[in-house]
PDB file of N, CA, C and O in Angstrom:
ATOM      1  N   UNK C1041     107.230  46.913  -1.812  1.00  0.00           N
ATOM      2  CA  UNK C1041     107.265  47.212  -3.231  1.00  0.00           C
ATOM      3  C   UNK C1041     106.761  48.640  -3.441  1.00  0.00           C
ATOM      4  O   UNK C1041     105.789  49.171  -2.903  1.00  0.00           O
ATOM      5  N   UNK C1042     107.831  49.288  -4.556  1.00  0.00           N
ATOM      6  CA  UNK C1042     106.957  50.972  -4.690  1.00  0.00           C
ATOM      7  C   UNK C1042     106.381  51.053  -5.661  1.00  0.00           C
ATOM      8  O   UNK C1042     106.774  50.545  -6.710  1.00  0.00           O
ATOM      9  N   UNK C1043     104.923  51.955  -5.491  1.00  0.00           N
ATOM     10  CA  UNK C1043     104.115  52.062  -7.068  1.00  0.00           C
ATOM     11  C   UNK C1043     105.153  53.413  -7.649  1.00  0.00           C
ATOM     12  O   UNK C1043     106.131  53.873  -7.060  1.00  0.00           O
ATOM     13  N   UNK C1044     104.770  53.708  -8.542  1.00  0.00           N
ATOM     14  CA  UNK C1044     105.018  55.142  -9.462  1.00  0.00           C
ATOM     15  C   UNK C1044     105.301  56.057  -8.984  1.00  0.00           C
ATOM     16  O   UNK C1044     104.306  56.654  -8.573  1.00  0.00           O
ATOM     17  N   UNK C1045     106.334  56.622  -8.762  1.00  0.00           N
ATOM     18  CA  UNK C1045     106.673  58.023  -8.155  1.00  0.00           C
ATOM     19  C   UNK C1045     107.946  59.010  -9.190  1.00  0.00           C
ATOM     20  O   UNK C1045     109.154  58.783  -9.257  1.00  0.00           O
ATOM     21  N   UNK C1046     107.250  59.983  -9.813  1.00  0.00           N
ATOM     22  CA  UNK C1046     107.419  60.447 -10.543  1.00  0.00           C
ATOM     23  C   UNK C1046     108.907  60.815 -10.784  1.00  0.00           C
ATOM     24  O   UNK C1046     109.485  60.641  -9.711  1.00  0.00           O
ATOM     25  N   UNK C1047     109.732  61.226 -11.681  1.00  0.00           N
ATOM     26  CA  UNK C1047     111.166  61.897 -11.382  1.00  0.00           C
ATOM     27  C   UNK C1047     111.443  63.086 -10.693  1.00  0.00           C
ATOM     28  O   UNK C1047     110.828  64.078 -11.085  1.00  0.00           O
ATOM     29  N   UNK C1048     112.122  63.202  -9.880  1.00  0.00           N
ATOM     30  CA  UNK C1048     112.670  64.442  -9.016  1.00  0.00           C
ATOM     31  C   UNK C1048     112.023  64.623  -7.687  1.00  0.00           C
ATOM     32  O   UNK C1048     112.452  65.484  -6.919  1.00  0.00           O
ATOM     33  N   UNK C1049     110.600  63.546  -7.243  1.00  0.00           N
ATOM     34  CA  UNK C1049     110.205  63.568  -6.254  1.00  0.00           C
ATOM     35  C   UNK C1049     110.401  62.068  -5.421  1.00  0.00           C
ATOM     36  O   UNK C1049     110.299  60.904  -5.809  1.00  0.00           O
ATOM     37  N   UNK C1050     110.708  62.633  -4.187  1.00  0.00           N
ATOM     38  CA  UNK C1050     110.830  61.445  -3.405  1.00  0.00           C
ATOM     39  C   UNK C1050     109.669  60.527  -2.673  1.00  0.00           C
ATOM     40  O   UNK C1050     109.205  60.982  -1.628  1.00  0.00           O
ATOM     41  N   UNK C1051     109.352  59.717  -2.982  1.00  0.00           N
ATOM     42  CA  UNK C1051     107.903  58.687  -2.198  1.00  0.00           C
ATOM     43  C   UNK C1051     107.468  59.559  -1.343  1.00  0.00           C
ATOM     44  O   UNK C1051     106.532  60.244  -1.754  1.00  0.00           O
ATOM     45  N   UNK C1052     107.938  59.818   0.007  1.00  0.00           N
ATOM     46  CA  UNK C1052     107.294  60.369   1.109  1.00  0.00           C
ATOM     47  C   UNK C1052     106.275  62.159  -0.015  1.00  0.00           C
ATOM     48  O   UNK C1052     105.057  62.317  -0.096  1.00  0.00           O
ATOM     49  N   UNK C1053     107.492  63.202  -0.698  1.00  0.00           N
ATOM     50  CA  UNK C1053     107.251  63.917  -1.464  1.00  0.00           C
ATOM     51  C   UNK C1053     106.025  63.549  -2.210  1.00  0.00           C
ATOM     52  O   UNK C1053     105.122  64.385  -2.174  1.00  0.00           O
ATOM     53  N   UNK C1054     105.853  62.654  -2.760  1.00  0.00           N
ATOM     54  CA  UNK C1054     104.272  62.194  -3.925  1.00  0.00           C
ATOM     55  C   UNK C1054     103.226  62.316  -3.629  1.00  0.00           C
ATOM     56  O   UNK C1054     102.286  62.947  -4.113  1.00  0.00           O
ATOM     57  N   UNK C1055     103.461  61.045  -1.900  1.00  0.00           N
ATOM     58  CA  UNK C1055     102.086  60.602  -1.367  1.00  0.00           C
ATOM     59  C   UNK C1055     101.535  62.246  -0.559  1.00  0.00           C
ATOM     60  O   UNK C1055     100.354  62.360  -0.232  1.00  0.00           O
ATOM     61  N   UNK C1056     102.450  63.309  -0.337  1.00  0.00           N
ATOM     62  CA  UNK C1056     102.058  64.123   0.292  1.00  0.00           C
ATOM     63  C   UNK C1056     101.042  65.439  -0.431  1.00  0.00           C
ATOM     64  O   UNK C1056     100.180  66.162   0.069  1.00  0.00           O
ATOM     65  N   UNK C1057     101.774  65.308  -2.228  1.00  0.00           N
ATOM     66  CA  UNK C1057     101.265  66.106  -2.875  1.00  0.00           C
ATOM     67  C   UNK C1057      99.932  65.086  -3.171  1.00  0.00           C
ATOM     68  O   UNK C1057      98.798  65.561  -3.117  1.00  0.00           O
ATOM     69  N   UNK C1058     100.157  63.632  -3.490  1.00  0.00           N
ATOM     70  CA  UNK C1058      98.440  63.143  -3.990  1.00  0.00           C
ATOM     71  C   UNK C1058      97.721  63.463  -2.769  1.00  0.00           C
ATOM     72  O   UNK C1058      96.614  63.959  -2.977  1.00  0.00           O
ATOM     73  N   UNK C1059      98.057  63.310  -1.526  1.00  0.00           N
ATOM     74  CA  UNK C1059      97.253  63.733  -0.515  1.00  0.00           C
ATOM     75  C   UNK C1059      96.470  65.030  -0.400  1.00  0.00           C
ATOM     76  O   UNK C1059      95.314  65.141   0.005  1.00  0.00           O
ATOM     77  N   UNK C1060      97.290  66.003  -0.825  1.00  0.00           N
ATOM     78  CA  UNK C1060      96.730  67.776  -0.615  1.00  0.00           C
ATOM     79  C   UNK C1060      96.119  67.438  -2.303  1.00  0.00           C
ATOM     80  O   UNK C1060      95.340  68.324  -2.655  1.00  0.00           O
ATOM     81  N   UNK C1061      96.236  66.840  -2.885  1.00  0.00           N
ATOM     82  CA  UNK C1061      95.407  66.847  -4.524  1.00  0.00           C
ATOM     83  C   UNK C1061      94.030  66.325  -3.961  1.00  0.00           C
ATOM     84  O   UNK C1061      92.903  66.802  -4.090  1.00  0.00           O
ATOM     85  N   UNK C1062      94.423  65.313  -3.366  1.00  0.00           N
ATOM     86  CA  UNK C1062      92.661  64.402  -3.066  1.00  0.00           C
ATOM     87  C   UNK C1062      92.130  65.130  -2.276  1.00  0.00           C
ATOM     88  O   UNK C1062      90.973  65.453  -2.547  1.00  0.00           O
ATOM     89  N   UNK C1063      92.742  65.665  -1.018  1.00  0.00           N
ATOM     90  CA  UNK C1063      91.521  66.931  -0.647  1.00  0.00           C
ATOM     91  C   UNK C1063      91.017  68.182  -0.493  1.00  0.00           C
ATOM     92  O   UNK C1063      90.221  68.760   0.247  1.00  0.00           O
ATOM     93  N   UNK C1064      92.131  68.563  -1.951  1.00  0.00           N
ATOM     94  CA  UNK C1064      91.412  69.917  -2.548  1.00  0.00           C
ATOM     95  C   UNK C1064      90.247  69.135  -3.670  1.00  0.00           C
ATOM     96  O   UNK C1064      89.149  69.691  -3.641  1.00  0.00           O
ATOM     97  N   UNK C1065      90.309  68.378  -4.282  1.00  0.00           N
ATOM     98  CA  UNK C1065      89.346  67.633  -5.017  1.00  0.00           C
ATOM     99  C   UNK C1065      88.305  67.329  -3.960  1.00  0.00           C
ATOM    100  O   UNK C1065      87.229  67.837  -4.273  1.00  0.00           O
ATOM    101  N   UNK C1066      88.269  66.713  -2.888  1.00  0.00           N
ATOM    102  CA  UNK C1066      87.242  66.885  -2.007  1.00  0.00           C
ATOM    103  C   UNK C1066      86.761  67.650  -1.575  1.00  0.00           C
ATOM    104  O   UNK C1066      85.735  67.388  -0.947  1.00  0.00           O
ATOM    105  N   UNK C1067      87.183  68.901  -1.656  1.00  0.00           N
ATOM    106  CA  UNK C1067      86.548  70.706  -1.272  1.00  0.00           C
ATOM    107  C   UNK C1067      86.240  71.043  -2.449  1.00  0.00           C
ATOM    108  O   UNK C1067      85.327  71.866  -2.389  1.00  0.00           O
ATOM    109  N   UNK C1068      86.553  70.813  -3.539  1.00  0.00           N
ATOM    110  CA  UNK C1068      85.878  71.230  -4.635  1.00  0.00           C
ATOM    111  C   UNK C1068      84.691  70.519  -4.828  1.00  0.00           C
ATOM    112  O   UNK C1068      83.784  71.126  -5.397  1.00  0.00           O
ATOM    113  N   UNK C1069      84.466  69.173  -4.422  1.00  0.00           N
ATOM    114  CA  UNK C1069      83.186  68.468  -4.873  1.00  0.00           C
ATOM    115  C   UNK C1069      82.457  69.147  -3.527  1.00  0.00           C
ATOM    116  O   UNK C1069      81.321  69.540  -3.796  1.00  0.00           O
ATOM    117  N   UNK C1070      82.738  69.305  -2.553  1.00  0.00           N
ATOM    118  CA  UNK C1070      81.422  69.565  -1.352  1.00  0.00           C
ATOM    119  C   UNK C1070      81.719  70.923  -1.798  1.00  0.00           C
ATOM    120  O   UNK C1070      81.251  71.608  -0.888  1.00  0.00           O
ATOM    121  N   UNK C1071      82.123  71.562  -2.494  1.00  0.00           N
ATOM    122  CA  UNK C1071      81.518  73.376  -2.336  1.00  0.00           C
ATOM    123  C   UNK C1071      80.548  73.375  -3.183  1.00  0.00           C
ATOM    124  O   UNK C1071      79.726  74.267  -2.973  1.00  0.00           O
ATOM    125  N   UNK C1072      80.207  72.292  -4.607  1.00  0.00           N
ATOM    126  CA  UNK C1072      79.186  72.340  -5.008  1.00  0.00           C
ATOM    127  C   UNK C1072      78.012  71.497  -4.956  1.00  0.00           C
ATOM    128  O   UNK C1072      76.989  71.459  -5.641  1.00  0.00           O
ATOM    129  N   UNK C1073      78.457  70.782  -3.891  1.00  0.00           N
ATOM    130  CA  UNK C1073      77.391  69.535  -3.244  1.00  0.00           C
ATOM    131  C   UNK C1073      75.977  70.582  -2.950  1.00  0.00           C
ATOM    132  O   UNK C1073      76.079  71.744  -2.555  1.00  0.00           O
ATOM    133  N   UNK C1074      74.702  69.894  -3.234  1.00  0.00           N
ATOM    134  CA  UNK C1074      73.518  70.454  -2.337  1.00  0.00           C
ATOM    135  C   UNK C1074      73.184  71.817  -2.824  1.00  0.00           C
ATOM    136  O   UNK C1074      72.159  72.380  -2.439  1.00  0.00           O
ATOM    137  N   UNK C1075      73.777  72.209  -3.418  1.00  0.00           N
ATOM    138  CA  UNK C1075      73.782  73.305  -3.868  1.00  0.00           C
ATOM    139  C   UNK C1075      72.279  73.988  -4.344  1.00  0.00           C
ATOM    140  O   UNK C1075      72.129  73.905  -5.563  1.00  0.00           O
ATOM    141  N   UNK C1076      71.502  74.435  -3.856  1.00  0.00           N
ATOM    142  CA  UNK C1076      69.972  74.745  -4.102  1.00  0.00           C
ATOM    143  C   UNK C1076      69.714  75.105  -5.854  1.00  0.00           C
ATOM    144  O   UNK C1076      70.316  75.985  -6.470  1.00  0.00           O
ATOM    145  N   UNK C1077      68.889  74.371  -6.308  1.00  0.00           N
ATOM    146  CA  UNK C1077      68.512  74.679  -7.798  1.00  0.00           C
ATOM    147  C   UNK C1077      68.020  76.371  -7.626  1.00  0.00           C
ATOM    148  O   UNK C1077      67.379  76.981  -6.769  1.00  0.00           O
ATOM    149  N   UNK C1078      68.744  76.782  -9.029  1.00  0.00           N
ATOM    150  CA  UNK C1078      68.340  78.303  -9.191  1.00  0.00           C
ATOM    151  C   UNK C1078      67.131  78.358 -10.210  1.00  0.00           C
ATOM    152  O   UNK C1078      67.058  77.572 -11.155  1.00  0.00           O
ATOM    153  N   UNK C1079      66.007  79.524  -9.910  1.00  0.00           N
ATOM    154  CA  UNK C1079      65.072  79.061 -10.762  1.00  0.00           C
ATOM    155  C   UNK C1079      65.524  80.567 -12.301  1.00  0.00           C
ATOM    156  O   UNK C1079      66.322  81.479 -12.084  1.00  0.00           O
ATOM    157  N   UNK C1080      65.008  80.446 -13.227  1.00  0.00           N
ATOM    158  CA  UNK C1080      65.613  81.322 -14.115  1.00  0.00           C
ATOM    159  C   UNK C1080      65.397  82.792 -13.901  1.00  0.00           C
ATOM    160  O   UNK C1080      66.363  83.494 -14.199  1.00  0.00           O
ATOM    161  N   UNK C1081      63.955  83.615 -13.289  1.00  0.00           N
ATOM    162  CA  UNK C1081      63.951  84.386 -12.974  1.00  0.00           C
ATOM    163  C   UNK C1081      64.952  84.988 -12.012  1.00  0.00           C
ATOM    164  O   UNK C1081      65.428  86.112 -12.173  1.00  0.00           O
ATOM    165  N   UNK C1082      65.311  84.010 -10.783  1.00  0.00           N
ATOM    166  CA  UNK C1082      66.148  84.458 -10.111  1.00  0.00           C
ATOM    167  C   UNK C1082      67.421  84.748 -10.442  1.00  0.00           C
ATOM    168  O   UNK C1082      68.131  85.625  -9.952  1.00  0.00           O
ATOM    169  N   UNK C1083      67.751  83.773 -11.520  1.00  0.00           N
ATOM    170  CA  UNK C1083      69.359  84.132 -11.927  1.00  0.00           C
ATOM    171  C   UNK C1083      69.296  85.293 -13.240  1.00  0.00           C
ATOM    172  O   UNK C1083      70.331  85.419 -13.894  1.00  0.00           O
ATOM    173  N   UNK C1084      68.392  85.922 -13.524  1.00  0.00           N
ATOM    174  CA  UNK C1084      68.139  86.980 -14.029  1.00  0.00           C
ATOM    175  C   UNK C1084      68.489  88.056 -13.872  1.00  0.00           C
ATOM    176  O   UNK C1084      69.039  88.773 -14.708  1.00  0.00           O
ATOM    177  N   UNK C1085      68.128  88.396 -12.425  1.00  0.00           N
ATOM    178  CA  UNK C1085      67.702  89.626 -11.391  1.00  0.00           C
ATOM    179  C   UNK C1085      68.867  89.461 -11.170  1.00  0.00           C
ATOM    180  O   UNK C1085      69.483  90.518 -11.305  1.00  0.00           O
ATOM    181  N   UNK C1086      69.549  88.542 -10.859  1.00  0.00           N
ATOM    182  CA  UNK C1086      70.919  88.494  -9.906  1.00  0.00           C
ATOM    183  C   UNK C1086      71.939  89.072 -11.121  1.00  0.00           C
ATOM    184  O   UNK C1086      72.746  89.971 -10.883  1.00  0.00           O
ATOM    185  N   UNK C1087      71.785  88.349 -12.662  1.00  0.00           N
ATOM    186  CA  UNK C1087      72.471  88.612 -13.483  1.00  0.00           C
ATOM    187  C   UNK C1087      72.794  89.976 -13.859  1.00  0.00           C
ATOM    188  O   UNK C1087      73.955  90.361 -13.996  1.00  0.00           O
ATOM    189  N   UNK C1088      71.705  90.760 -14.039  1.00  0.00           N
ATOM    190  CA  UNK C1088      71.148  92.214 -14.563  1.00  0.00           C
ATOM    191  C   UNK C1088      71.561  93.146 -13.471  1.00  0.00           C
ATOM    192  O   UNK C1088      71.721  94.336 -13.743  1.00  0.00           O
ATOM    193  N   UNK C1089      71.771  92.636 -12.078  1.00  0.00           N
ATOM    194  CA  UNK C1089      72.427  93.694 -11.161  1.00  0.00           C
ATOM    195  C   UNK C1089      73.574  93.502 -10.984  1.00  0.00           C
ATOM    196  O   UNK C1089      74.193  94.407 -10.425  1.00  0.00           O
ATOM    197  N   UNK C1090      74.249  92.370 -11.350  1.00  0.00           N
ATOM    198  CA  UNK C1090      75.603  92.142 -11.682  1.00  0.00           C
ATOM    199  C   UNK C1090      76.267  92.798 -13.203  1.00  0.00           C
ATOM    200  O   UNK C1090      77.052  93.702 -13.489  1.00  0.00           O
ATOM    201  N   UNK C1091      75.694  92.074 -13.739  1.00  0.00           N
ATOM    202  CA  UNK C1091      76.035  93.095 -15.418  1.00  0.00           C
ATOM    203  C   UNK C1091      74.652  93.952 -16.187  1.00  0.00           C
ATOM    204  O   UNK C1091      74.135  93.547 -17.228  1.00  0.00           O
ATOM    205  N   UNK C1092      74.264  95.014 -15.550  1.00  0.00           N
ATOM    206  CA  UNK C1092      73.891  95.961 -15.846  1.00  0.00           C
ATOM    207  C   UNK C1092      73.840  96.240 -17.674  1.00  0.00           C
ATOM    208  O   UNK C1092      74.999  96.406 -18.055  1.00  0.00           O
ATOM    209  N   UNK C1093      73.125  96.304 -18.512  1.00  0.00           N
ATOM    210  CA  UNK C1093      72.938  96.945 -19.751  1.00  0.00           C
ATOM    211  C   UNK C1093      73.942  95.782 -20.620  1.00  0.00           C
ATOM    212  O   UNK C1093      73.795  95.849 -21.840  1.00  0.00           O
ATOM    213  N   UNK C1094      74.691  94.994 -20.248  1.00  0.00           N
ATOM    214  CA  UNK C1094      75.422  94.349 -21.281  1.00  0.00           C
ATOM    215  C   UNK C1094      74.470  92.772 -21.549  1.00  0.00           C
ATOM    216  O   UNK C1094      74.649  91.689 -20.992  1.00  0.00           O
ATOM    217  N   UNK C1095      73.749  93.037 -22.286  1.00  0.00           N
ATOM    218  CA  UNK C1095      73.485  91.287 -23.002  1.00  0.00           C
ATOM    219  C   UNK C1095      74.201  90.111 -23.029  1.00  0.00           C
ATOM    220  O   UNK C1095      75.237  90.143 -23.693  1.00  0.00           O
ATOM    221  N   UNK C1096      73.928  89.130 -22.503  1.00  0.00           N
ATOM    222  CA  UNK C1096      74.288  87.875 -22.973  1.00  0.00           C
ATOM    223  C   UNK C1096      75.940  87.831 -22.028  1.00  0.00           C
ATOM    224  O   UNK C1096      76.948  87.144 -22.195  1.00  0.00           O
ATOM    225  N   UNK C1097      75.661  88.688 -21.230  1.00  0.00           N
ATOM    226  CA  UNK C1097      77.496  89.005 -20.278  1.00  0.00           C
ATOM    227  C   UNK C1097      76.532  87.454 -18.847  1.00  0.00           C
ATOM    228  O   UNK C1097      75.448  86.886 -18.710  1.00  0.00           O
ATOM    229  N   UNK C1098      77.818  87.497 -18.222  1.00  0.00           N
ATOM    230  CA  UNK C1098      77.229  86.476 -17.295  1.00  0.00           C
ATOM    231  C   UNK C1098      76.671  85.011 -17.504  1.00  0.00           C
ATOM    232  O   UNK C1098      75.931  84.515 -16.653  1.00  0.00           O
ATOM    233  N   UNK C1099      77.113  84.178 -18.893  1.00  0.00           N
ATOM    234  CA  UNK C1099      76.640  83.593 -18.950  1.00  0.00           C
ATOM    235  C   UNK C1099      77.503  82.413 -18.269  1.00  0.00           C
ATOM    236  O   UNK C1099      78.713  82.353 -18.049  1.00  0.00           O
ATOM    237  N   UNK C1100      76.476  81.507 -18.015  1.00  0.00           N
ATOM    238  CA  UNK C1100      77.142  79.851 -17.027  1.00  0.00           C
ATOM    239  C   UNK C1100      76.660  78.674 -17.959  1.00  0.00           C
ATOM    240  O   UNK C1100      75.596  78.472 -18.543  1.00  0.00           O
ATOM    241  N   UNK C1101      77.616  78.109 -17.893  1.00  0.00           N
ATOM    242  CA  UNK C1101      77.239  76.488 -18.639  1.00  0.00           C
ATOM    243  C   UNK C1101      77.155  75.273 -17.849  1.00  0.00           C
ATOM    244  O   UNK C1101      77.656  74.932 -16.778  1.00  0.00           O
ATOM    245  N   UNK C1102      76.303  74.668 -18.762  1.00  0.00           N
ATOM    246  CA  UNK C1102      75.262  73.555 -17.728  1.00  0.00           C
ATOM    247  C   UNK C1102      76.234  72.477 -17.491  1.00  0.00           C
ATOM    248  O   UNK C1102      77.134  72.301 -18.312  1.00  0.00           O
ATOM    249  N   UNK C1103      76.117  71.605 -16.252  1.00  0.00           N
ATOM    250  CA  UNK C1103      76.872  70.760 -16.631  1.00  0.00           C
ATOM    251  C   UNK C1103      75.786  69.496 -16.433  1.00  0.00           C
ATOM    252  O   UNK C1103      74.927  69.532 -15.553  1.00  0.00           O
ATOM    253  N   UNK C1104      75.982  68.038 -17.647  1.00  0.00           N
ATOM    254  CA  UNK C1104      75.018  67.460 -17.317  1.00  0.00           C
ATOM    255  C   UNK C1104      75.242  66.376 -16.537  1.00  0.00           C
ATOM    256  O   UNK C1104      76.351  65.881 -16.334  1.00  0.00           O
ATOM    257  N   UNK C1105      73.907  65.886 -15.966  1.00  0.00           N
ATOM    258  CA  UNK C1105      74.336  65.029 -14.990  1.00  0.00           C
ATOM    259  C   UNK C1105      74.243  63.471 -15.729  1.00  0.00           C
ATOM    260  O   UNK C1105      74.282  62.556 -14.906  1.00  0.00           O
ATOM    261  N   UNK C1106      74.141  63.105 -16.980  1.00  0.00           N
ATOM    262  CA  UNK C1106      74.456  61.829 -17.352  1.00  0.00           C
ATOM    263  C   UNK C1106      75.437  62.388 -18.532  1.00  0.00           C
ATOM    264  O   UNK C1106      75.336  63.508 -19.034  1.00  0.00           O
ATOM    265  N   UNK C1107      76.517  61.281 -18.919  1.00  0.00           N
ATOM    266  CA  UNK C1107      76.718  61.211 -20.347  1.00  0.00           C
ATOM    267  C   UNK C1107      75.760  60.976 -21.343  1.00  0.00           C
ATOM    268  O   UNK C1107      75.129  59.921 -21.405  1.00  0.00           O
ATOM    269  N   UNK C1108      75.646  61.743 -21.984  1.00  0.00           N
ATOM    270  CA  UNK C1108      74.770  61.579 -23.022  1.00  0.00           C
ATOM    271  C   UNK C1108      75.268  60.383 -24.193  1.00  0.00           C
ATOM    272  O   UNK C1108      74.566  59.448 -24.577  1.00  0.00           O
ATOM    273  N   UNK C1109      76.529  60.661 -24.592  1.00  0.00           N
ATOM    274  CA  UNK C1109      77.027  59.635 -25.392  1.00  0.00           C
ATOM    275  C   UNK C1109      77.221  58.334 -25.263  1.00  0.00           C
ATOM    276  O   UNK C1109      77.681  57.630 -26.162  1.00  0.00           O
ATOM    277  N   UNK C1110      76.702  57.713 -23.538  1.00  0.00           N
ATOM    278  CA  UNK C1110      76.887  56.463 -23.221  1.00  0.00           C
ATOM    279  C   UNK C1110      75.187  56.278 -22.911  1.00  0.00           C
ATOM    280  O   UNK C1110      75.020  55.310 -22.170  1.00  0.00           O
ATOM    281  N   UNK C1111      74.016  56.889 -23.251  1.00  0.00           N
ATOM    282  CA  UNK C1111      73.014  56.890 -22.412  1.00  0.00           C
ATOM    283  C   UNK C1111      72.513  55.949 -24.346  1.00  0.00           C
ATOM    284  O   UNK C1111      72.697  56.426 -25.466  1.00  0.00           O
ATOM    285  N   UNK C1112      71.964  54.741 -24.012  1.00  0.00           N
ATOM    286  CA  UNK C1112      71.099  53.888 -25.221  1.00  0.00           C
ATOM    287  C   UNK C1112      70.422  54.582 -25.888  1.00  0.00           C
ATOM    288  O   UNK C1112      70.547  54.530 -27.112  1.00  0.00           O
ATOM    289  N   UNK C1113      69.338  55.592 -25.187  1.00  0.00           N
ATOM    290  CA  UNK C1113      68.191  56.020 -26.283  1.00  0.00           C
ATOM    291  C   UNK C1113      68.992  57.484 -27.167  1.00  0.00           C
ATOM    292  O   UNK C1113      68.372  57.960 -28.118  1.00  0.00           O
ATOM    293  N   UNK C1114      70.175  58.019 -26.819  1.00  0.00           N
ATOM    294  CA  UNK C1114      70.479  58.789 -27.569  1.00  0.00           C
ATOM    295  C   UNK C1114      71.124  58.463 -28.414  1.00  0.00           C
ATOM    296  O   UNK C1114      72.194  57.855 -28.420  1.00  0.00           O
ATOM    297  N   UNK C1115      70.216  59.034 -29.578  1.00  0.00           N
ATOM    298  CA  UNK C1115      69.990  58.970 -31.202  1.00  0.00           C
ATOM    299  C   UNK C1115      70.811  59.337 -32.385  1.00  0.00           C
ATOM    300  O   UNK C1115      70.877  58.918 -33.541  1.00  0.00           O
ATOM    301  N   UNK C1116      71.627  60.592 -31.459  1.00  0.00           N
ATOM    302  CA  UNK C1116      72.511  61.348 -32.647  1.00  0.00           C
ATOM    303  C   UNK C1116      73.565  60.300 -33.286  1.00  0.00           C
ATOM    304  O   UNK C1116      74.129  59.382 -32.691  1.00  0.00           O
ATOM    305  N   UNK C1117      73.706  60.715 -34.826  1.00  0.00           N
ATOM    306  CA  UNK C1117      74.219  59.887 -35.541  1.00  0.00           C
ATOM    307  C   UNK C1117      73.902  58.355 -35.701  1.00  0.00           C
ATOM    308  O   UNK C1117      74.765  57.499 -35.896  1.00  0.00           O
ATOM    309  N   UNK C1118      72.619  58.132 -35.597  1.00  0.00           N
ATOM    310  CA  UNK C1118      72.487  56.274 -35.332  1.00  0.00           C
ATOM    311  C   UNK C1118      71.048  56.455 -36.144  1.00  0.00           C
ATOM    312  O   UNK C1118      69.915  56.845 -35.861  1.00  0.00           O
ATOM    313  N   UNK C1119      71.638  56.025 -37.138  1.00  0.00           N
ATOM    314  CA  UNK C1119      70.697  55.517 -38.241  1.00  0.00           C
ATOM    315  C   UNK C1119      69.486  54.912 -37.664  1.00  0.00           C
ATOM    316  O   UNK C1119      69.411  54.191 -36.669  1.00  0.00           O
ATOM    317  N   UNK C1120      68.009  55.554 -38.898  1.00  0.00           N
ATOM    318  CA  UNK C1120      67.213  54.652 -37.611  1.00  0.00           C
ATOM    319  C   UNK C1120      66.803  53.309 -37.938  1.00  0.00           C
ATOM    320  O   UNK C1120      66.032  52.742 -37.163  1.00  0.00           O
ATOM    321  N   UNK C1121      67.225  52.691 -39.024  1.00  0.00           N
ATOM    322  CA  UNK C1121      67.183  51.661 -39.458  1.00  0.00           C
ATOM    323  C   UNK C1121      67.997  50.930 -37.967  1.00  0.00           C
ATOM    324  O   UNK C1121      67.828  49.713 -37.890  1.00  0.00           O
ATOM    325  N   UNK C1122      68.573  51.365 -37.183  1.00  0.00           N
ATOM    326  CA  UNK C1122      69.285  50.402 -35.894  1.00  0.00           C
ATOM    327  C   UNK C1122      68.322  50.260 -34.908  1.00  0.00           C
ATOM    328  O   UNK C1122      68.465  49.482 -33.964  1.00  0.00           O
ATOM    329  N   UNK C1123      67.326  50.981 -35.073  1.00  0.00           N
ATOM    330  CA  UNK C1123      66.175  51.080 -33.843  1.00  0.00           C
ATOM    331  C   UNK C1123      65.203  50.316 -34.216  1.00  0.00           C
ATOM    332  O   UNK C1123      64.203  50.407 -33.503  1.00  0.00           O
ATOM    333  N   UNK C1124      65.128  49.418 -35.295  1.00  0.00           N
ATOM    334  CA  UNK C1124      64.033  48.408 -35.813  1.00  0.00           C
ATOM    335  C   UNK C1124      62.747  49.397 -36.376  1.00  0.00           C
ATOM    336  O   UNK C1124      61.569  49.158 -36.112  1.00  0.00           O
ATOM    337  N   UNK C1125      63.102  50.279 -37.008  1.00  0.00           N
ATOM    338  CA  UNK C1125      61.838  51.278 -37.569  1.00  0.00           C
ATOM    339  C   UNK C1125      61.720  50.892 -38.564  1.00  0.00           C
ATOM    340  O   UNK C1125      60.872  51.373 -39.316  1.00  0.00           O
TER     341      UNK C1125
END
């Protein structure tokens, strides 16, 4: 029996591209595996000799490690009459 194989590609064709998909997705998760915590001074120094005189250039966004929107004690939008106060 065949699962899903898209139009214009042939079975053998699919499983070869989900294959090179799953382990570039696996080189993308181990290039940032382990990855040593940066402390803020350091990414400072590193920042300021990278972008020189420009403010607020270089900036990186956090990524978090829980959902917040599935985590119980977070509050936003939840009346607190739901928390038995």
């Amino acid at each position: 029996q065949m699962g899903y194989v898209p139009d214009g590609l042939t079975p053998a064709e699919y499983e070869r591209l989900k294959k090179k998909e799953a382990a570039d997705s696996a080189a993308n998760k181990k290039k940032f595996l382990n990855k040593p915590f940066e402390r803020l001074d350091e990414w400072l120094i590193a920042r300021e000799k990278k972008f020189p005189n420009k403010p607020g250039a270089g900036h990186r966004f956090v990524k978090l490690k829980y959902d917040m929107e599935k985590e119980e004690n977070f509050t936003r939008n939840k009346p607190r009459a739901a928390d038995g106060l």
